[in-house]
Coordinates of C-alpha atoms in Angstrom, one line a residue:
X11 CA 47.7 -4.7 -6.9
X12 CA 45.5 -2.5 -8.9
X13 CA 43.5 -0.1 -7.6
X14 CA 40.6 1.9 -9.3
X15 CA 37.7 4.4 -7.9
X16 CA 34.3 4.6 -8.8
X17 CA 31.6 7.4 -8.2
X18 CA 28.8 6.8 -6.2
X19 CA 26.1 8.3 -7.3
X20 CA 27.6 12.0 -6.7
X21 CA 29.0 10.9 -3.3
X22 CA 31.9 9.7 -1.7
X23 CA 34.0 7.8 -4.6
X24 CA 33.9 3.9 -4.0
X25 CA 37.5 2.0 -3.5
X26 CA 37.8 -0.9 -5.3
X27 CA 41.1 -3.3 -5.2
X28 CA 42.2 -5.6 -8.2
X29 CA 42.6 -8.8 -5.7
X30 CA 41.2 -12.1 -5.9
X31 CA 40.5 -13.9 -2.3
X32 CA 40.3 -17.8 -2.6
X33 CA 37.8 -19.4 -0.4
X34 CA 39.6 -22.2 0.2
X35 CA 43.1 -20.2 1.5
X36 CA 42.2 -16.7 2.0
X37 CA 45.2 -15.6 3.9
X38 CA 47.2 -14.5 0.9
X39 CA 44.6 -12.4 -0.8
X40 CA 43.3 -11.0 2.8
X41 CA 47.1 -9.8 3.3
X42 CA 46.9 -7.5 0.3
X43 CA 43.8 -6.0 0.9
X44 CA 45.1 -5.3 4.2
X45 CA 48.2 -3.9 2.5
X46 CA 46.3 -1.3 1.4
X47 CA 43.2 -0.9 4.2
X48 CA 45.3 -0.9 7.0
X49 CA 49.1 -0.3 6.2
X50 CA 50.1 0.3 9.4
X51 CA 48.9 -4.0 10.2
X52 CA 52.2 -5.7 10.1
X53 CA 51.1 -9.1 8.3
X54 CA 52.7 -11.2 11.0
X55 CA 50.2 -10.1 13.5
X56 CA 46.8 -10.1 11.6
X57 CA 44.5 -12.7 12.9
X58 CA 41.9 -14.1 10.5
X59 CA 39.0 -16.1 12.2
X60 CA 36.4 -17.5 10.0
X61 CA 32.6 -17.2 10.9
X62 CA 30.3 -19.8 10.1
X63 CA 27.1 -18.8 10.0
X64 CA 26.5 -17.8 6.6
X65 CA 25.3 -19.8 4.2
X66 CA 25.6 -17.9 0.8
X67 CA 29.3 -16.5 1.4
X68 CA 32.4 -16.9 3.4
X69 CA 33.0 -14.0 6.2
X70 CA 36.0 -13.4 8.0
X71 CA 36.9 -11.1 10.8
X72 CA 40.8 -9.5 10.6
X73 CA 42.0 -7.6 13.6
X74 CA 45.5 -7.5 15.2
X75 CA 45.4 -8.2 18.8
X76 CA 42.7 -9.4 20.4
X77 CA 39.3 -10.5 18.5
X78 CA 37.0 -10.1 21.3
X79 CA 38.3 -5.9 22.0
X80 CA 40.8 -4.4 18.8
X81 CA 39.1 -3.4 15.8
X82 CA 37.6 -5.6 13.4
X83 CA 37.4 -5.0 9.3
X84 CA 35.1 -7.7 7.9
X85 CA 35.5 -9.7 4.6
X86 CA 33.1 -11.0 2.9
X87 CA 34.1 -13.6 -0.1
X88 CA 31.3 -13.7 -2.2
X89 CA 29.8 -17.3 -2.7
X90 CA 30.2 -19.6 -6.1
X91 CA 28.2 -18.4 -8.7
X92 CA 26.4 -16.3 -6.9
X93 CA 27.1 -13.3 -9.5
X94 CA 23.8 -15.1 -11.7
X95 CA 21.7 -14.0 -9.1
X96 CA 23.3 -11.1 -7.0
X97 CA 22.9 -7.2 -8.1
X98 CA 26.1 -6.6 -6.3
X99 CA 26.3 -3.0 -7.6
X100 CA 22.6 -2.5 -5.9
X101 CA 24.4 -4.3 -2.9
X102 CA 27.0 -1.4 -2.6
X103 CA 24.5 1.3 -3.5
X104 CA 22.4 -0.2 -0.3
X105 CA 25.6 -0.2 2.0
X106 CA 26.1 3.5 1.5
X107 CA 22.4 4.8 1.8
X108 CA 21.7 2.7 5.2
X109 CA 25.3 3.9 6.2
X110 CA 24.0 7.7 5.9
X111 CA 21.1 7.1 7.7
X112 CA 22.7 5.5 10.4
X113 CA 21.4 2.1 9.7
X114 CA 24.6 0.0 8.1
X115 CA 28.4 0.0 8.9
X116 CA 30.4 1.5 6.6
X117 CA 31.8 0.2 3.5
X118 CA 35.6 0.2 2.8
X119 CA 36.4 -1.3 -0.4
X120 CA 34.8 -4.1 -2.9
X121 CA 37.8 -6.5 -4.4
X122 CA 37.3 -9.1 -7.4
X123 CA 35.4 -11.6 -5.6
X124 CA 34.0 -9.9 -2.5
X125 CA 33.9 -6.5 0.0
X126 CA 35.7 -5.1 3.1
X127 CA 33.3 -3.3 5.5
X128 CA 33.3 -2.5 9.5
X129 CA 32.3 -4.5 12.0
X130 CA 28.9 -4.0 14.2
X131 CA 29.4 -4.6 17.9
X132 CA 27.3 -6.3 19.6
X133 CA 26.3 -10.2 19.5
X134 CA 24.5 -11.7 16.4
X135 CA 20.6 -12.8 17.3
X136 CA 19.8 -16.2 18.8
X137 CA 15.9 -17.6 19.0
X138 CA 16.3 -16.8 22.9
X139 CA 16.5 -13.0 22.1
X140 CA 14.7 -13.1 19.1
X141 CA 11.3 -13.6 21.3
X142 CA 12.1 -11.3 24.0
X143 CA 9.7 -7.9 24.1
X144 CA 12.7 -5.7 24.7
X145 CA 14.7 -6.6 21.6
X146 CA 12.4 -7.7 18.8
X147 CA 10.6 -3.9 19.7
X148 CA 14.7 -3.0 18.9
X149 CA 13.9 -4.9 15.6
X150 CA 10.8 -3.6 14.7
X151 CA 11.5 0.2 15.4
X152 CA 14.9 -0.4 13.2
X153 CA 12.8 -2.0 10.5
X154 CA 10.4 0.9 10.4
X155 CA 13.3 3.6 9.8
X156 CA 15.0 1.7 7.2
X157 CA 11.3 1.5 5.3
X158 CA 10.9 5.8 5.9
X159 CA 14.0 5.7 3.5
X160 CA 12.6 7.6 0.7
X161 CA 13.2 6.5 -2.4
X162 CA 14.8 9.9 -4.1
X163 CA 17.8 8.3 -3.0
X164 CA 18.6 5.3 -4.9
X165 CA 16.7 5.4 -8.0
X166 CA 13.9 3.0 -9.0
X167 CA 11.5 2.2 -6.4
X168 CA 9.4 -0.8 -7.9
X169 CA 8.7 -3.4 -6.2
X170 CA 11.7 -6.0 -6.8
X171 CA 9.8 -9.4 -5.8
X172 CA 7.9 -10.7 -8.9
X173 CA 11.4 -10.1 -10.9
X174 CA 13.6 -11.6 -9.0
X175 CA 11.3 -14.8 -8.2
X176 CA 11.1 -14.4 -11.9
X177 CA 14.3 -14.7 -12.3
X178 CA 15.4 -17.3 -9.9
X179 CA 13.0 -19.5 -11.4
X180 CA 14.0 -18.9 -15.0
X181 CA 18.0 -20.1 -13.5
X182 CA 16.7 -22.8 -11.9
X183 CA 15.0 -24.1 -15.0
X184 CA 17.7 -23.2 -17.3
X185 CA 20.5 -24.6 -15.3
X186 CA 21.9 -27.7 -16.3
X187 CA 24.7 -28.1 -13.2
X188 CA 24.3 -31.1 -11.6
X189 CA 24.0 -30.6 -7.7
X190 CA 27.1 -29.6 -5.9
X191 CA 26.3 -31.4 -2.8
X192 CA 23.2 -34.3 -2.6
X193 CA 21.0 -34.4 0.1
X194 CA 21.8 -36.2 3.1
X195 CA 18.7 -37.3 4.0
X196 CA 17.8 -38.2 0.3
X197 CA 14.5 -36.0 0.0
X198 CA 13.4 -35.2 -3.6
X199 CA 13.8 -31.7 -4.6
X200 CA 9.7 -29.7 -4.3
X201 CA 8.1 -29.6 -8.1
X202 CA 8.8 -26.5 -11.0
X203 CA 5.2 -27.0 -12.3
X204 CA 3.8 -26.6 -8.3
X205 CA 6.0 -23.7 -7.2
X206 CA 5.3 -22.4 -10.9
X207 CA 1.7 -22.9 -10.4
X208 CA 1.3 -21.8 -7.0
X209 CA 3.5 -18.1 -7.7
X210 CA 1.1 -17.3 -10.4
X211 CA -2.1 -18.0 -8.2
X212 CA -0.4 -15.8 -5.6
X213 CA 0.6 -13.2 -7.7
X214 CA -3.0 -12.8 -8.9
X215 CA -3.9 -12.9 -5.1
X216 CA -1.3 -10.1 -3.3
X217 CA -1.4 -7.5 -6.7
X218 CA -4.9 -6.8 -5.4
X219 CA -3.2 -6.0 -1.7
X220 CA -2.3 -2.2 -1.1
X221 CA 0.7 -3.0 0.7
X222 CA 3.3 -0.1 0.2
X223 CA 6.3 0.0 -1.5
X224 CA 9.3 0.7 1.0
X225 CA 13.0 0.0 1.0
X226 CA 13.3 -3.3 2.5
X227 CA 16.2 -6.0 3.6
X228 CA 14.7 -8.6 2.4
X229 CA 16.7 -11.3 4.1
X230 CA 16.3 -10.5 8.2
X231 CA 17.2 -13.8 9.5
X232 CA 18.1 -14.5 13.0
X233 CA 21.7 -14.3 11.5
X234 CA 21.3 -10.6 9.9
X235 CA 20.2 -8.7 13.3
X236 CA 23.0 -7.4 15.5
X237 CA 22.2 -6.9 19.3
X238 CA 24.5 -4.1 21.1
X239 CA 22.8 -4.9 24.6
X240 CA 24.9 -1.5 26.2
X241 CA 23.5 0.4 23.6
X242 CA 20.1 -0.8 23.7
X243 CA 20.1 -0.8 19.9
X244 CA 20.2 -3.3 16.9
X245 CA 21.8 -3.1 13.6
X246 CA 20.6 -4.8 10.6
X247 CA 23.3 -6.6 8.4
X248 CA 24.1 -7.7 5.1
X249 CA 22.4 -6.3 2.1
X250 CA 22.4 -8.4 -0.8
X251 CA 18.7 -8.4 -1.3
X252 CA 18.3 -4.9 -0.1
X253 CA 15.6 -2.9 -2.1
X254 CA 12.3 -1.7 -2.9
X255 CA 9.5 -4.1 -1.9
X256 CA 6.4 -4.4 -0.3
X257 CA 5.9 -3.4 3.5
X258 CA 4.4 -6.7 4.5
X259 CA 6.7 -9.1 2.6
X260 CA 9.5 -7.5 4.5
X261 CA 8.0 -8.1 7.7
X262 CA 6.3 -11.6 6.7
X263 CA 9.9 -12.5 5.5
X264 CA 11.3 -11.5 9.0
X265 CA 8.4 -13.3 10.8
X266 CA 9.1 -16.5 8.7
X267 CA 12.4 -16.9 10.2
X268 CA 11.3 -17.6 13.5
X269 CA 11.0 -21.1 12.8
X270 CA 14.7 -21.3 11.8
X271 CA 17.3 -22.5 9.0
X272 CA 18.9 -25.9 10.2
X273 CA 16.0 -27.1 11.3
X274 CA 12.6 -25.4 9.8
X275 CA 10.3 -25.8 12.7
X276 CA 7.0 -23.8 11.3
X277 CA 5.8 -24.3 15.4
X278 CA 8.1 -21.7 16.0
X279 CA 6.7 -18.9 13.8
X280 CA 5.2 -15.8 16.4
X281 CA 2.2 -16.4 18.1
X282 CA -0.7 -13.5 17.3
X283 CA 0.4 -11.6 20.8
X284 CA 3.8 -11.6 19.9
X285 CA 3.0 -10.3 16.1
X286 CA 0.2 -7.6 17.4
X287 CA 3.0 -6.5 19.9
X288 CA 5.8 -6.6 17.3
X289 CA 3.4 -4.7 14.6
X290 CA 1.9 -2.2 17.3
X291 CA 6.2 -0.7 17.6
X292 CA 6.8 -1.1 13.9
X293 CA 4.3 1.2 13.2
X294 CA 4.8 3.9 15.7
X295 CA 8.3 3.8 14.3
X296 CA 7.1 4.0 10.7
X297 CA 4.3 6.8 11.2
X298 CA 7.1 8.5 13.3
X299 CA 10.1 8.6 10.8
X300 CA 7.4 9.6 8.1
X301 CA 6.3 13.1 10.1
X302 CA 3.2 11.3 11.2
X303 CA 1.6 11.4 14.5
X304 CA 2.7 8.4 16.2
X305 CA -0.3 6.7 17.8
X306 CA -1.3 3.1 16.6
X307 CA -5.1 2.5 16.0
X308 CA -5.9 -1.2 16.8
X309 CA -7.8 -1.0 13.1
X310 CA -4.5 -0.1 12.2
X311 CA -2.6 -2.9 13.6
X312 CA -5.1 -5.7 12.3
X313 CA -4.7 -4.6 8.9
X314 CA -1.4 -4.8 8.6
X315 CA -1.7 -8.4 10.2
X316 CA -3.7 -9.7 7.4
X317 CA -1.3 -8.1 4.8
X318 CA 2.4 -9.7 6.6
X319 CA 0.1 -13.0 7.0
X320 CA -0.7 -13.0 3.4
X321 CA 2.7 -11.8 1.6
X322 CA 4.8 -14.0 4.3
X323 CA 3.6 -17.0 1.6
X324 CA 5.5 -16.2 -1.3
X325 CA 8.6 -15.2 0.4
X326 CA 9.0 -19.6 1.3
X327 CA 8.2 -20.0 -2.6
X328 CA 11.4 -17.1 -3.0
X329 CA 13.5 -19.0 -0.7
X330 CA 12.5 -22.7 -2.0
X331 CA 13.8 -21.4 -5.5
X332 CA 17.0 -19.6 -4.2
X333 CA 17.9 -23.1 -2.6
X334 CA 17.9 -24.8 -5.7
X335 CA 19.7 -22.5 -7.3
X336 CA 22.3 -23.1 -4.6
X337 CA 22.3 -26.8 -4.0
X338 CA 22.9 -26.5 -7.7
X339 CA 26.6 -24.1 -7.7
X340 CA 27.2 -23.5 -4.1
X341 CA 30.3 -24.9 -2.2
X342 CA 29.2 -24.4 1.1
X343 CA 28.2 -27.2 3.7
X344 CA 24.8 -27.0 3.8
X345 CA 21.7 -29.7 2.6
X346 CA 20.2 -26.9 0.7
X347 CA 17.8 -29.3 -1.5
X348 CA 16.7 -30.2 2.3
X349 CA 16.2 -26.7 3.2
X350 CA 14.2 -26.2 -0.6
X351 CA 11.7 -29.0 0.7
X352 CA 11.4 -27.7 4.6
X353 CA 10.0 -24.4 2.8
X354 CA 7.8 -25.6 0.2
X355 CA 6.3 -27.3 3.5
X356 CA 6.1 -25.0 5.3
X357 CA 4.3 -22.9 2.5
X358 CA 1.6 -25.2 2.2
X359 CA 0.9 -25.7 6.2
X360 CA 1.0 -21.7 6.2
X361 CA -1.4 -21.3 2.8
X362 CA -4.0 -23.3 4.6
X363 CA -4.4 -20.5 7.2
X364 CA -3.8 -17.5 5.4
X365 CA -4.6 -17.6 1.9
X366 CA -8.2 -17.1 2.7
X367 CA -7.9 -14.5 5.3
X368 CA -10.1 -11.7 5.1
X369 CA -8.7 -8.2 5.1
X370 CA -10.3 -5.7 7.9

């Protein structure tokens, strides 16, 4: 097993070990990581439990002992193909900065195909605690940190989403795979010349909106928020869309997952109380972490509304394309041509609503 160190951007140096992990029988390559992680693990009593919520990689928890109380290292293989579309460099430069700040766990190595990092206690989201004051307030005071990171820190600070929807069009279009897995319920994949269509007109629409640039996640699903109920805290995780964006498509983003991934359910999204609410501790967080005085003008509050309203389209045209892109190379069981179609839905039911919504 080879092992090599890279600089990190004048920091700590970055571990990276010369193994290959296969998806399909992970044990071997997890034991030589392991080898070298935590040499004092005798391989006969490593556990390995897989966990199956993910739908772009394959995540396993290692511990000896007990799952549920010993220590758990985390590792993450990364998903078929997804190195077209994945800045996994960026990724690793994202793990460190939130880690300083308090924000990330810590990252112990990168391998061939994947990384090693800690595990957050605490229990991953479900819809129940999603909705409840208490913890989405947890959510939108963590969100508002992580967007006070200043950009001095990791390097360019434009906006990322025009490039990458950019770019995971230009991959869909120029991909010739045929789909890894059809759809089971046999819907036809949305239209190029719509989506194409309907990014331009939005484009033209939000570069008018004075929506700051931030360091966002990008991807806060249900699945990426980590509730420690004894700490009274949350953790956000996963970070392989982390980076500069716009304030309001980070919380539009965040809002469209309300309605879900198995089952899209646009019902669900949050209703205006739970959004005023939600918005009203975001900011108090944000002005705080920035040096400002904290108090939230209801002015204030409205006009962020109309901005998360308004970018919270084009992240289902970003999410529609990254699912083609998948149903296209990824392995994983999931209808992802179904999931393409719930959002291109759900994009139009939501454009009818917002599109023409008047900023304060």
């Amino acid at each position: 097993m080879e092992m090599k160190r890279y600089p990190n951007d004048g920091c700590c140096e970055r571990l990276h070990l010369d193994v290959c992990v296969d998806e399909r029988t992970p044990r071997h390559g997890i034991l030589e990581l392991l080898k070298k992680l935590r040499p004092e693990w005798k391989p006969e009593d490593i556990q390995i439990k897989a966990f199956t919520e993910g739908i772009t990689n394959q995540l396993m928890g290692c511990c000896v002992g007990s799952l549920m109380q010993d220590p758990i290292l985390l590792v993450r293989v990364y998903g078929q193909m997804t190195e077209l579309f994945m800045d996994r460099d960026k990724e690793m430069e994202m793990f460190r900065v939130l880690h300083k700040h308090g924000c990330g766990p810590e990252l112990y190595c990168s391998f061939t195909n994947g990384i090693c990092y800690e595990f957050v206690k605490g229990v991953v989201l479900d819809d129940t605690l999603l909705r409840q004051p208490s913890v989405y307030r947890l959510i939108a005071t963590e969100m508002g940190k992580i967007h006070s990171i200043k950009s001095g820190e990791t390097g360019n600070s434009s906006p990322v989403l025009w490039s990458r929807l950019s770019q995971f069009l230009n991959l869909v279009q120029s991909s010739d795979a045929p789909e890894q897995q059809k759809s089971s319920t046999h819907v036809e994949a949305p239209s190029l010349k719509i989506i194409i269509k309907e990014m331009e007109e939005l484009k033209s629409h939000l570069t008018h909106i004075n929506s700051p640039v931030v360091l966002c996640h990008n991807d806060l699903l249900t699945k990426n928020v980590i509730y420690n109920q004894e700490e009274g805290a949350v953790k956000f995780i996963d970070y392989e869309y982390a980076d500069f964006n716009y304030q309001a498509y980070d919380i539009g983003n965040h809002f469209n997952e309300f309605a879900g991934i198995n089952n899209v359910d646009s019902s669900l999204y949050p209703s205006c109380e739970l959004q005023f609410d939600w918005l009203t501790a975001y900011l108090e967080s944000f002005k705080w972490f920035n040096g400002m005085d904290s108090t939230v003008t209801k002015k204030e509050v409205l006009e962020l509304y109309a901005q998360v309203c308004k970018f919270s389209l084009v992240a289902h045209l970003f999410w529609c394309l990254w699912a083609l892109l998948q149903a296209k190379h990824s392995t994983i069981d999931f209808d992802f041509q179904r999931y393409a179609m719930a959002r291109f839905n759900y994009y139009f039911e939501k454009k009818q609503e917002f599109f023409g919504m008047k900023l304060p």
